[in-house]
Amino acid sequence: NAGVTQTPKFQVLKTGQSMTLQCAQDMNHEYMSWYRQDPGMGLRLIHYSVGAGITDQGEVPNGYNVSRSTTEDFPLRLLSAAPSQTSVYFCASSRSGSAPFFGQGTRLTVV
Amino acid sequence: TQLLEQSPQFLSIQEGENLTVYCNSSSVFSSLQWYRQEPGEGPVLLVTVVTGGEVKKLKRLTFQFGDARKDSSLHITAAQPGDTGLYLCAGTNTGNQFYFGTGTSLTVIP
């Protein structure tokens, strides 16, 4: 039972570098989303998708891009990493109207 | 803007004690969720409540949704060390955007 798989689990970037956080789900869920978790702030929604080819912005989208070419995959791209993007990133998926099911997270440090 | 406020932020209790965690908002939600998160892991869903005034029990955990669907509480009876973790509430109105609370970090001391 893979569920939601995120790679990598840990990453260190230099300011200005770009990278893609990968997320894949094998539950055939329509909805996928990306959150960041920072101390004392809970989880904040970055971007979400209600189906292949459809994406929308959440609460904190600046500095991040997403695409959804397939139902299974929802990568998150950082075009030019900044120290403020140091965080733990969680990908989640769900059926319509159901609560999100989370991956194990990617811990990103930008130096 | 934080739509959901949780209290307390930190809680440290002895094994066997009871505790209540609160999740409050000025917004009405169509449903509210409670998650538990352990270090290095993603949040795991405990329960969803959808009806104002609804009470759900999960073994020693009791969840209540406020009558006005703006707040919720989680009560743990006879806490055990295995209950240690970060408890998060989340609410939605659209079914695809979920707003999370600030979290309550619970430590149960053996």
PDB file of C-alpha atoms in Angstrom:
ATOM      1  CA  ASN A   1       0.000   0.000   0.000  1.00  0.00           C
ATOM      2  CA  ALA A   2       2.090   2.920  -1.263  1.00  0.00           C
ATOM      3  CA  GLY A   3      -0.529   5.675  -0.808  1.00  0.00           C
ATOM      4  CA  VAL A   4       1.153   9.065  -1.335  1.00  0.00           C
ATOM      5  CA  THR A   5       4.878   8.900  -2.089  1.00  0.00           C
ATOM      6  CA  GLN A   6       7.096  11.959  -1.820  1.00  0.00           C
ATOM      7  CA  THR A   7      10.696  12.247  -2.963  1.00  0.00           C
ATOM      8  CA  PRO A   8      13.217  13.244  -1.799  1.00  0.00           C
ATOM      9  CA  LYS A   9      12.753  13.016   1.998  1.00  0.00           C
ATOM     10  CA  PHE A  10      15.515  15.551   2.652  1.00  0.00           C
ATOM     11  CA  GLN A  11      17.076  18.252   0.470  1.00  0.00           C
ATOM     12  CA  VAL A  12      19.509  21.113   0.956  1.00  0.00           C
ATOM     13  CA  LEU A  13      19.564  23.863  -1.653  1.00  0.00           C
ATOM     14  CA  LYS A  14      21.601  26.992  -2.121  1.00  0.00           C
ATOM     15  CA  THR A  15      19.759  30.268  -2.545  1.00  0.00           C
ATOM     16  CA  GLY A  16      18.777  30.711  -6.180  1.00  0.00           C
ATOM     17  CA  GLN A  17      18.843  27.030  -7.100  1.00  0.00           C
ATOM     18  CA  SER A  18      15.815  25.341  -8.578  1.00  0.00           C
ATOM     19  CA  MET A  19      14.372  21.941  -7.840  1.00  0.00           C
ATOM     20  CA  THR A  20      11.263  19.817  -8.122  1.00  0.00           C
ATOM     21  CA  LEU A  21       9.617  17.980  -5.261  1.00  0.00           C
ATOM     22  CA  GLN A  22       7.954  14.831  -6.543  1.00  0.00           C
ATOM     23  CA  CYS A  23       4.589  13.484  -5.418  1.00  0.00           C
ATOM     24  CA  ALA A  24       2.801  10.384  -6.661  1.00  0.00           C
ATOM     25  CA  GLN A  25      -0.371   8.653  -5.473  1.00  0.00           C
ATOM     26  CA  ASP A  26      -1.747   5.261  -6.425  1.00  0.00           C
ATOM     27  CA  MET A  27      -5.281   5.628  -5.045  1.00  0.00           C
ATOM     28  CA  ASN A  28      -6.814   7.203  -8.167  1.00  0.00           C
ATOM     29  CA  HIS A  29      -7.727  10.313  -6.166  1.00  0.00           C
ATOM     30  CA  GLU A  30      -8.941  13.318  -8.134  1.00  0.00           C
ATOM     31  CA  TYR A  31      -7.684  15.928  -5.671  1.00  0.00           C
ATOM     32  CA  MET A  32      -4.035  16.565  -4.900  1.00  0.00           C
ATOM     33  CA  SER A  33      -2.462  19.382  -2.941  1.00  0.00           C
ATOM     34  CA  TRP A  34       0.789  20.726  -1.552  1.00  0.00           C
ATOM     35  CA  TYR A  35       1.206  22.177   1.942  1.00  0.00           C
ATOM     36  CA  ARG A  36       4.103  23.623   3.838  1.00  0.00           C
ATOM     37  CA  GLN A  37       4.472  23.213   7.584  1.00  0.00           C
ATOM     38  CA  ASP A  38       6.335  25.753   9.673  1.00  0.00           C
ATOM     39  CA  PRO A  39       6.646  25.863  13.485  1.00  0.00           C
ATOM     40  CA  GLY A  40       3.643  27.465  15.151  1.00  0.00           C
ATOM     41  CA  MET A  41       1.789  27.940  11.867  1.00  0.00           C
ATOM     42  CA  GLY A  42       0.237  24.582  11.172  1.00  0.00           C
ATOM     43  CA  LEU A  43      -0.120  23.524   7.542  1.00  0.00           C
ATOM     44  CA  ARG A  44      -0.616  26.129   4.832  1.00  0.00           C
ATOM     45  CA  LEU A  45      -1.928  25.298   1.369  1.00  0.00           C
ATOM     46  CA  ILE A  46       0.417  26.186  -1.501  1.00  0.00           C
ATOM     47  CA  HIS A  47      -1.336  24.847  -4.617  1.00  0.00           C
ATOM     48  CA  TYR A  48      -3.992  22.283  -5.305  1.00  0.00           C
ATOM     49  CA  SER A  49      -5.482  20.376  -8.237  1.00  0.00           C
ATOM     50  CA  VAL A  50      -8.981  18.998  -8.706  1.00  0.00           C
ATOM     51  CA  GLY A  51      -7.973  16.805 -11.648  1.00  0.00           C
ATOM     52  CA  ALA A  52      -5.479  16.295 -14.446  1.00  0.00           C
ATOM     53  CA  GLY A  53      -4.822  19.547 -16.284  1.00  0.00           C
ATOM     54  CA  ILE A  54      -6.415  21.718 -13.559  1.00  0.00           C
ATOM     55  CA  THR A  55      -4.473  23.566 -10.863  1.00  0.00           C
ATOM     56  CA  ASP A  56      -5.204  26.499  -8.584  1.00  0.00           C
ATOM     57  CA  GLN A  57      -3.470  28.628  -5.978  1.00  0.00           C
ATOM     58  CA  GLY A  58      -3.811  28.184  -2.239  1.00  0.00           C
ATOM     59  CA  GLU A  59      -2.867  30.514   0.618  1.00  0.00           C
ATOM     60  CA  VAL A  60       0.881  30.814  -0.068  1.00  0.00           C
ATOM     61  CA  PRO A  61       1.570  30.184  -3.789  1.00  0.00           C
ATOM     62  CA  ASN A  62       4.339  32.724  -4.418  1.00  0.00           C
ATOM     63  CA  GLY A  63       7.649  31.160  -5.453  1.00  0.00           C
ATOM     64  CA  TYR A  64       6.098  27.815  -6.365  1.00  0.00           C
ATOM     65  CA  ASN A  65       4.763  26.301  -9.596  1.00  0.00           C
ATOM     66  CA  VAL A  66       2.765  23.121 -10.139  1.00  0.00           C
ATOM     67  CA  SER A  67       1.388  21.091 -13.015  1.00  0.00           C
ATOM     68  CA  ARG A  68      -0.871  18.033 -13.178  1.00  0.00           C
ATOM     69  CA  SER A  69      -0.361  16.128 -16.412  1.00  0.00           C
ATOM     70  CA  THR A  70      -1.600  12.812 -14.982  1.00  0.00           C
ATOM     71  CA  THR A  71      -3.959  11.785 -12.184  1.00  0.00           C
ATOM     72  CA  GLU A  72      -1.088  10.131 -10.313  1.00  0.00           C
ATOM     73  CA  ASP A  73       1.579  12.859 -10.249  1.00  0.00           C
ATOM     74  CA  PHE A  74       1.647  16.402  -8.862  1.00  0.00           C
ATOM     75  CA  PRO A  75       5.173  17.875  -8.791  1.00  0.00           C
ATOM     76  CA  LEU A  76       6.012  21.120  -6.983  1.00  0.00           C
ATOM     77  CA  ARG A  77       8.677  23.329  -8.530  1.00  0.00           C
ATOM     78  CA  LEU A  78      10.801  25.919  -6.791  1.00  0.00           C
ATOM     79  CA  LEU A  79      12.212  28.130  -9.548  1.00  0.00           C
ATOM     80  CA  SER A  80      14.675  30.156  -7.436  1.00  0.00           C
ATOM     81  CA  ALA A  81      14.923  28.918  -3.868  1.00  0.00           C
ATOM     82  CA  ALA A  82      14.982  31.424  -1.010  1.00  0.00           C
ATOM     83  CA  PRO A  83      15.765  30.886   2.704  1.00  0.00           C
ATOM     84  CA  SER A  84      12.102  31.706   3.459  1.00  0.00           C
ATOM     85  CA  GLN A  85      11.193  28.492   1.659  1.00  0.00           C
ATOM     86  CA  THR A  86      12.975  26.395   4.276  1.00  0.00           C
ATOM     87  CA  SER A  87      10.145  24.204   5.540  1.00  0.00           C
ATOM     88  CA  VAL A  88       8.641  20.737   5.582  1.00  0.00           C
ATOM     89  CA  TYR A  89       6.519  20.117   2.500  1.00  0.00           C
ATOM     90  CA  PHE A  90       3.617  17.695   2.430  1.00  0.00           C
ATOM     91  CA  CYS A  91       1.746  16.376  -0.562  1.00  0.00           C
ATOM     92  CA  ALA A  92      -1.791  15.076  -0.063  1.00  0.00           C
ATOM     93  CA  SER A  93      -4.496  13.445  -2.120  1.00  0.00           C
ATOM     94  CA  SER A  94      -8.192  12.775  -1.630  1.00  0.00           C
ATOM     95  CA  ARG A  95     -11.461  11.899  -3.291  1.00  0.00           C
ATOM     96  CA  SER A  96     -13.902  14.715  -3.876  1.00  0.00           C
ATOM     97  CA  GLY A  97     -15.178  16.046  -0.548  1.00  0.00           C
ATOM     98  CA  SER A  98     -12.997  13.766   1.568  1.00  0.00           C
ATOM     99  CA  ALA A  99     -10.198  14.703   3.955  1.00  0.00           C
ATOM    100  CA  PRO A 100      -6.638  14.762   2.575  1.00  0.00           C
ATOM    101  CA  PHE A 101      -4.380  11.711   2.882  1.00  0.00           C
ATOM    102  CA  PHE A 102      -0.774  12.831   3.407  1.00  0.00           C
ATOM    103  CA  GLY A 103       2.627  11.657   2.302  1.00  0.00           C
ATOM    104  CA  GLN A 104       5.578  11.477   4.691  1.00  0.00           C
ATOM    105  CA  GLY A 105       6.956  14.886   3.767  1.00  0.00           C
ATOM    106  CA  THR A 106      10.081  16.466   2.315  1.00  0.00           C
ATOM    107  CA  ARG A 107      12.304  18.472   4.641  1.00  0.00           C
ATOM    108  CA  LEU A 108      13.864  21.308   2.617  1.00  0.00           C
ATOM    109  CA  THR A 109      16.631  23.604   3.823  1.00  0.00           C
ATOM    110  CA  VAL A 110      17.684  26.607   1.745  1.00  0.00           C
ATOM    111  CA  VAL A 111      21.041  28.095   2.729  1.00  0.00           C
TER     112      VAL A 111
ATOM    113  CA  THR B   1      -4.766  35.077   8.453  1.00  0.00           C
ATOM    114  CA  GLN B   2      -5.193  31.948  10.570  1.00  0.00           C
ATOM    115  CA  LEU B   3      -8.760  30.735  10.217  1.00  0.00           C
ATOM    116  CA  LEU B   4      -8.455  28.062  12.891  1.00  0.00           C
ATOM    117  CA  GLU B   5      -6.882  28.678  16.299  1.00  0.00           C
ATOM    118  CA  GLN B   6      -5.986  25.780  18.556  1.00  0.00           C
ATOM    119  CA  SER B   7      -5.390  25.837  22.278  1.00  0.00           C
ATOM    120  CA  PRO B   8      -3.341  25.073  24.132  1.00  0.00           C
ATOM    121  CA  GLN B   9      -0.302  25.171  21.862  1.00  0.00           C
ATOM    122  CA  PHE B  10       1.670  22.858  24.157  1.00  0.00           C
ATOM    123  CA  LEU B  11       0.432  20.360  26.725  1.00  0.00           C
ATOM    124  CA  SER B  12       2.466  18.075  28.975  1.00  0.00           C
ATOM    125  CA  ILE B  13       0.579  15.705  31.256  1.00  0.00           C
ATOM    126  CA  GLN B  14       1.095  12.549  33.286  1.00  0.00           C
ATOM    127  CA  GLU B  15      -0.099   9.182  32.049  1.00  0.00           C
ATOM    128  CA  GLY B  16      -3.677   8.542  33.162  1.00  0.00           C
ATOM    129  CA  GLU B  17      -4.782  12.166  33.179  1.00  0.00           C
ATOM    130  CA  ASN B  18      -7.573  13.568  31.026  1.00  0.00           C
ATOM    131  CA  LEU B  19      -7.193  16.491  28.629  1.00  0.00           C
ATOM    132  CA  THR B  20      -9.128  18.624  26.175  1.00  0.00           C
ATOM    133  CA  VAL B  21      -7.822  20.398  23.082  1.00  0.00           C
ATOM    134  CA  TYR B  22      -9.818  23.178  21.447  1.00  0.00           C
ATOM    135  CA  CYS B  23     -10.135  24.338  17.852  1.00  0.00           C
ATOM    136  CA  ASN B  24     -11.896  27.662  17.317  1.00  0.00           C
ATOM    137  CA  SER B  25     -12.792  29.817  14.325  1.00  0.00           C
ATOM    138  CA  SER B  26     -14.948  32.773  13.420  1.00  0.00           C
ATOM    139  CA  SER B  27     -15.824  30.961  10.185  1.00  0.00           C
ATOM    140  CA  VAL B  28     -18.442  28.273   9.625  1.00  0.00           C
ATOM    141  CA  PHE B  29     -17.204  25.015   8.128  1.00  0.00           C
ATOM    142  CA  SER B  30     -19.143  22.298   6.354  1.00  0.00           C
ATOM    143  CA  SER B  31     -16.889  19.704   7.952  1.00  0.00           C
ATOM    144  CA  LEU B  32     -14.014  19.586  10.372  1.00  0.00           C
ATOM    145  CA  GLN B  33     -11.216  17.049  10.694  1.00  0.00           C
ATOM    146  CA  TRP B  34      -8.780  16.050  13.416  1.00  0.00           C
ATOM    147  CA  TYR B  35      -5.348  14.661  12.579  1.00  0.00           C
ATOM    148  CA  ARG B  36      -2.440  13.338  14.650  1.00  0.00           C
ATOM    149  CA  GLN B  37       1.129  13.766  13.472  1.00  0.00           C
ATOM    150  CA  GLU B  38       4.216  12.046  14.838  1.00  0.00           C
ATOM    151  CA  PRO B  39       7.764  13.400  14.347  1.00  0.00           C
ATOM    152  CA  GLY B  40       9.062  12.848  10.815  1.00  0.00           C
ATOM    153  CA  GLU B  41       5.698  11.650   9.545  1.00  0.00           C
ATOM    154  CA  GLY B  42       2.738  13.142   7.749  1.00  0.00           C
ATOM    155  CA  PRO B  43      -0.555  13.889   9.533  1.00  0.00           C
ATOM    156  CA  VAL B  44      -2.896  10.912   9.913  1.00  0.00           C
ATOM    157  CA  LEU B  45      -6.644  11.447   9.875  1.00  0.00           C
ATOM    158  CA  LEU B  46      -8.442  10.551  13.116  1.00  0.00           C
ATOM    159  CA  VAL B  47     -11.998  11.703  12.449  1.00  0.00           C
ATOM    160  CA  THR B  48     -14.291  13.893  10.352  1.00  0.00           C
ATOM    161  CA  VAL B  49     -17.335  15.626  11.851  1.00  0.00           C
ATOM    162  CA  VAL B  50     -19.977  17.181   9.635  1.00  0.00           C
ATOM    163  CA  THR B  51     -23.098  17.925  11.705  1.00  0.00           C
ATOM    164  CA  GLY B  52     -23.390  20.730  14.260  1.00  0.00           C
ATOM    165  CA  GLY B  53     -23.419  19.230  17.738  1.00  0.00           C
ATOM    166  CA  GLU B  54     -22.074  15.903  16.503  1.00  0.00           C
ATOM    167  CA  VAL B  55     -20.070  13.776  18.951  1.00  0.00           C
ATOM    168  CA  LYS B  56     -17.818  10.953  17.761  1.00  0.00           C
ATOM    169  CA  LYS B  57     -15.841   8.541  19.911  1.00  0.00           C
ATOM    170  CA  LEU B  58     -12.704   6.700  18.912  1.00  0.00           C
ATOM    171  CA  LYS B  59     -11.706   4.481  21.879  1.00  0.00           C
ATOM    172  CA  ARG B  60     -10.473   6.977  24.517  1.00  0.00           C
ATOM    173  CA  LEU B  61     -10.820   9.992  22.188  1.00  0.00           C
ATOM    174  CA  THR B  62     -14.054  12.010  22.014  1.00  0.00           C
ATOM    175  CA  PHE B  63     -14.557  14.602  19.294  1.00  0.00           C
ATOM    176  CA  GLN B  64     -17.290  17.234  19.316  1.00  0.00           C
ATOM    177  CA  PHE B  65     -18.356  19.667  16.607  1.00  0.00           C
ATOM    178  CA  GLY B  66     -19.884  22.902  17.867  1.00  0.00           C
ATOM    179  CA  ASP B  67     -23.563  23.591  17.260  1.00  0.00           C
ATOM    180  CA  ALA B  68     -22.707  26.527  14.986  1.00  0.00           C
ATOM    181  CA  ARG B  69     -20.026  24.504  13.164  1.00  0.00           C
ATOM    182  CA  LYS B  70     -17.344  27.071  14.052  1.00  0.00           C
ATOM    183  CA  ASP B  71     -15.461  25.128  16.698  1.00  0.00           C
ATOM    184  CA  SER B  72     -14.527  21.676  17.849  1.00  0.00           C
ATOM    185  CA  SER B  73     -12.933  19.906  20.791  1.00  0.00           C
ATOM    186  CA  LEU B  74     -10.929  16.740  21.294  1.00  0.00           C
ATOM    187  CA  HIS B  75     -11.059  15.080  24.704  1.00  0.00           C
ATOM    188  CA  ILE B  76      -8.682  12.266  25.641  1.00  0.00           C
ATOM    189  CA  THR B  77      -9.500  10.102  28.648  1.00  0.00           C
ATOM    190  CA  ALA B  78      -6.727   8.414  30.607  1.00  0.00           C
ATOM    191  CA  ALA B  79      -3.937   9.570  28.318  1.00  0.00           C
ATOM    192  CA  GLN B  80      -1.187   7.118  27.432  1.00  0.00           C
ATOM    193  CA  PRO B  81       2.368   7.715  26.156  1.00  0.00           C
ATOM    194  CA  GLY B  82       1.220   6.479  22.743  1.00  0.00           C
ATOM    195  CA  ASP B  83      -1.063   9.516  22.522  1.00  0.00           C
ATOM    196  CA  THR B  84       1.994  11.774  22.321  1.00  0.00           C
ATOM    197  CA  GLY B  85       2.047  13.791  19.107  1.00  0.00           C
ATOM    198  CA  LEU B  86       0.916  16.930  17.320  1.00  0.00           C
ATOM    199  CA  TYR B  87      -2.864  17.230  17.022  1.00  0.00           C
ATOM    200  CA  LEU B  88      -4.160  19.303  14.136  1.00  0.00           C
ATOM    201  CA  CYS B  89      -7.680  20.382  13.311  1.00  0.00           C
ATOM    202  CA  ALA B  90      -8.712  21.264   9.759  1.00  0.00           C
ATOM    203  CA  GLY B  91     -11.859  22.680   8.235  1.00  0.00           C
ATOM    204  CA  THR B  92     -13.312  22.979   4.778  1.00  0.00           C
ATOM    205  CA  ASN B  93     -16.259  24.526   3.019  1.00  0.00           C
ATOM    206  CA  THR B  94     -15.427  23.565  -0.539  1.00  0.00           C
ATOM    207  CA  GLY B  95     -14.224  19.985  -0.072  1.00  0.00           C
ATOM    208  CA  ASN B  96     -10.970  20.755  -1.856  1.00  0.00           C
ATOM    209  CA  GLN B  97      -9.416  23.553   0.214  1.00  0.00           C
ATOM    210  CA  PHE B  98      -8.695  22.538   3.798  1.00  0.00           C
ATOM    211  CA  TYR B  99      -7.542  25.123   6.349  1.00  0.00           C
ATOM    212  CA  PHE B 100      -5.418  23.802   9.184  1.00  0.00           C
ATOM    213  CA  GLY B 101      -5.117  24.985  12.749  1.00  0.00           C
ATOM    214  CA  THR B 102      -1.863  25.913  14.449  1.00  0.00           C
ATOM    215  CA  GLY B 103      -1.606  22.559  16.200  1.00  0.00           C
ATOM    216  CA  THR B 104      -1.385  21.290  19.807  1.00  0.00           C
ATOM    217  CA  SER B 105       1.765  19.441  20.795  1.00  0.00           C
ATOM    218  CA  LEU B 106       0.887  16.813  23.410  1.00  0.00           C
ATOM    219  CA  THR B 107       3.429  14.990  25.553  1.00  0.00           C
ATOM    220  CA  VAL B 108       2.237  12.210  27.855  1.00  0.00           C
ATOM    221  CA  ILE B 109       4.799  11.378  30.525  1.00  0.00           C
ATOM    222  CA  PRO B 110       4.911   7.729  31.702  1.00  0.00           C
TER     223      PRO B 110
END
